[in-house]
């Protein structure tokens, strides 16, 4: 196999076009189908097409960029081998690409990486090296090993050859349907969005290319607002395939120049899109794989789009099976098909019946209650919706008009993650407590570290954890604290886990606080 020609540091659009046309990715990658989604097309009044990158040998588009760059290495670089840092799809793309080209590959993965991902890398011929508590530490180690041992570091997105490899997807897309009006592309580090946008704008600039980001990892949006790449202070991990703290320099340059628009979506909308993909195609997308469809749905609604041909990229399907429980629970909220409410009702016989009668025959999806006082009860209730936000507003007005005190928790993340599973647990005496939510790494010793850092100094008055099948766990914990305890803040910082103060959260005040 002949090595492909490397690109300059900041190629122009024409150079990228030539690189895509000459790309050798089809020595290992597949031309993936562009499939019409019949059900959602009918529902949304547009022709919705999905580019099935889940059909690649590594079940993700990442194979394209990894192979394009590794194939461009010279004989000396190939002999030395390649290294990268990844806990996800890029790791598998590098492992398979290097194996096909007869090159040694070393994949540095955080020690918290799920066994299924480590085994996948090894199955594709890569050597998995577990190091560090997170991606940043793994990446630093990979760069150190590249410096010391002469390996070539294969970045996941911010390199012209990687971007050109991802651009081959857009070439296929135009060959499969040249009458598309808009293309929606997921954005993490920006490699796929940059490759798709630069290629389409060279050949058919009238096609709009829209980037889609997860709200809690919108590094491109932040960079566009700042005029340059910036670090996000915090990155959500649900759509881990796009959980990137900082957009790449070259990917930002191209996205800023060629993307027509961006849209952000929350986790519930992503869960709803996972369900849509399954119902239409029977594909089971990972959260980042369904991101583009979630963004497309929001964009259609925002801009009242009708009668267009719209394509989106199903970018990956390497989903942890146990994460599907979370997706299933949240997809109804993402489609605005369920309302979650906290309602105070009289503590007397027949109250639940009267409450349900006031709902007008709507289906109750969840009802949590425990006796708390002789006078009134706080209930946590889910109600099925058929008309989305409009109907939710109607229900709130009906309950308030009926004399009930009601709080809408449908958009309250803490209520959806924790409180719905904890309703009825009030302390038997007044407590001076503060409530915090944490993200724990799913690794041996994470809970022990938490307890050793915080639990030996302050009384833990509440604790809730529920696994969602991801590489991290979400924990809710309350501590008995006075108003002025600077040492607690110091210990929180020393713990090193992401956290938020939830003491004022209405769901906590309603159901759990003393």
mmCIF file of C-alpha atoms in Angstrom, residues 50-62 88-90 92 116-117 120 186 240-241 274 277-278 281-291 313-321 323-324:
data_model
loop_
_atom_site.group_PDB
_atom_site.id
_atom_site.type_symbol
_atom_site.label_atom_id
_atom_site.label_comp_id
_atom_site.label_asym_id
_atom_site.label_seq_id
_atom_site.Cartn_x
_atom_site.Cartn_y
_atom_site.Cartn_z
ATOM 1 C CA UNK A 50 -29.598 9.032 8.157
ATOM 2 C CA UNK A 51 -25.957 8.307 7.261
ATOM 3 C CA UNK A 52 -25.276 4.965 8.936
ATOM 4 C CA UNK A 53 -21.726 5.230 10.292
ATOM 5 C CA UNK A 54 -22.667 2.606 12.865
ATOM 6 C CA UNK A 55 -22.136 0.154 9.983
ATOM 7 C CA UNK A 56 -18.364 0.709 9.926
ATOM 8 C CA UNK A 57 -16.156 -2.189 11.127
ATOM 9 C CA UNK A 58 -15.553 -0.288 14.389
ATOM 10 C CA UNK A 59 -19.209 0.916 14.510
ATOM 11 C CA UNK A 60 -18.144 4.570 14.232
ATOM 12 C CA UNK A 61 -16.893 7.159 11.712
ATOM 13 C CA UNK A 62 -13.603 7.507 13.634
ATOM 14 C CA UNK A 88 -13.783 5.423 22.962
ATOM 15 C CA UNK A 89 -14.250 5.110 19.224
ATOM 16 C CA UNK A 90 -10.959 6.751 18.209
ATOM 17 C CA UNK A 92 -10.695 1.297 18.063
ATOM 18 C CA UNK A 116 -15.685 -3.847 26.958
ATOM 19 C CA UNK A 117 -13.749 -0.934 25.422
ATOM 20 C CA UNK A 120 -12.387 -4.081 21.765
ATOM 21 C CA UNK A 186 -22.341 16.069 15.647
ATOM 22 C CA UNK A 240 -19.097 10.837 26.031
ATOM 23 C CA UNK A 241 -18.205 10.605 22.343
ATOM 24 C CA UNK A 274 -31.895 7.313 20.359
ATOM 25 C CA UNK A 277 -33.389 5.829 15.516
ATOM 26 C CA UNK A 278 -34.330 2.488 17.037
ATOM 27 C CA UNK A 281 -34.040 1.703 11.659
ATOM 28 C CA UNK A 282 -33.610 -0.716 14.592
ATOM 29 C CA UNK A 283 -30.135 0.786 15.073
ATOM 30 C CA UNK A 284 -29.068 1.285 18.691
ATOM 31 C CA UNK A 285 -27.034 4.482 18.672
ATOM 32 C CA UNK A 286 -24.714 5.613 21.425
ATOM 33 C CA UNK A 287 -25.775 9.024 22.816
ATOM 34 C CA UNK A 288 -23.254 10.982 20.712
ATOM 35 C CA UNK A 289 -24.375 8.931 17.706
ATOM 36 C CA UNK A 290 -27.928 10.277 18.061
ATOM 37 C CA UNK A 291 -26.803 13.860 18.728
ATOM 38 C CA UNK A 313 -24.985 11.424 10.719
ATOM 39 C CA UNK A 314 -25.501 8.472 13.049
ATOM 40 C CA UNK A 315 -21.879 8.745 14.121
ATOM 41 C CA UNK A 316 -21.476 5.717 16.375
ATOM 42 C CA UNK A 317 -23.108 2.745 18.075
ATOM 43 C CA UNK A 318 -20.601 1.667 20.725
ATOM 44 C CA UNK A 319 -23.117 1.952 23.528
ATOM 45 C CA UNK A 320 -22.781 0.340 26.939
ATOM 46 C CA UNK A 321 -25.867 -1.879 27.153
ATOM 47 C CA UNK A 323 -26.829 2.817 29.672
ATOM 48 C CA UNK A 324 -30.010 2.003 27.742
#
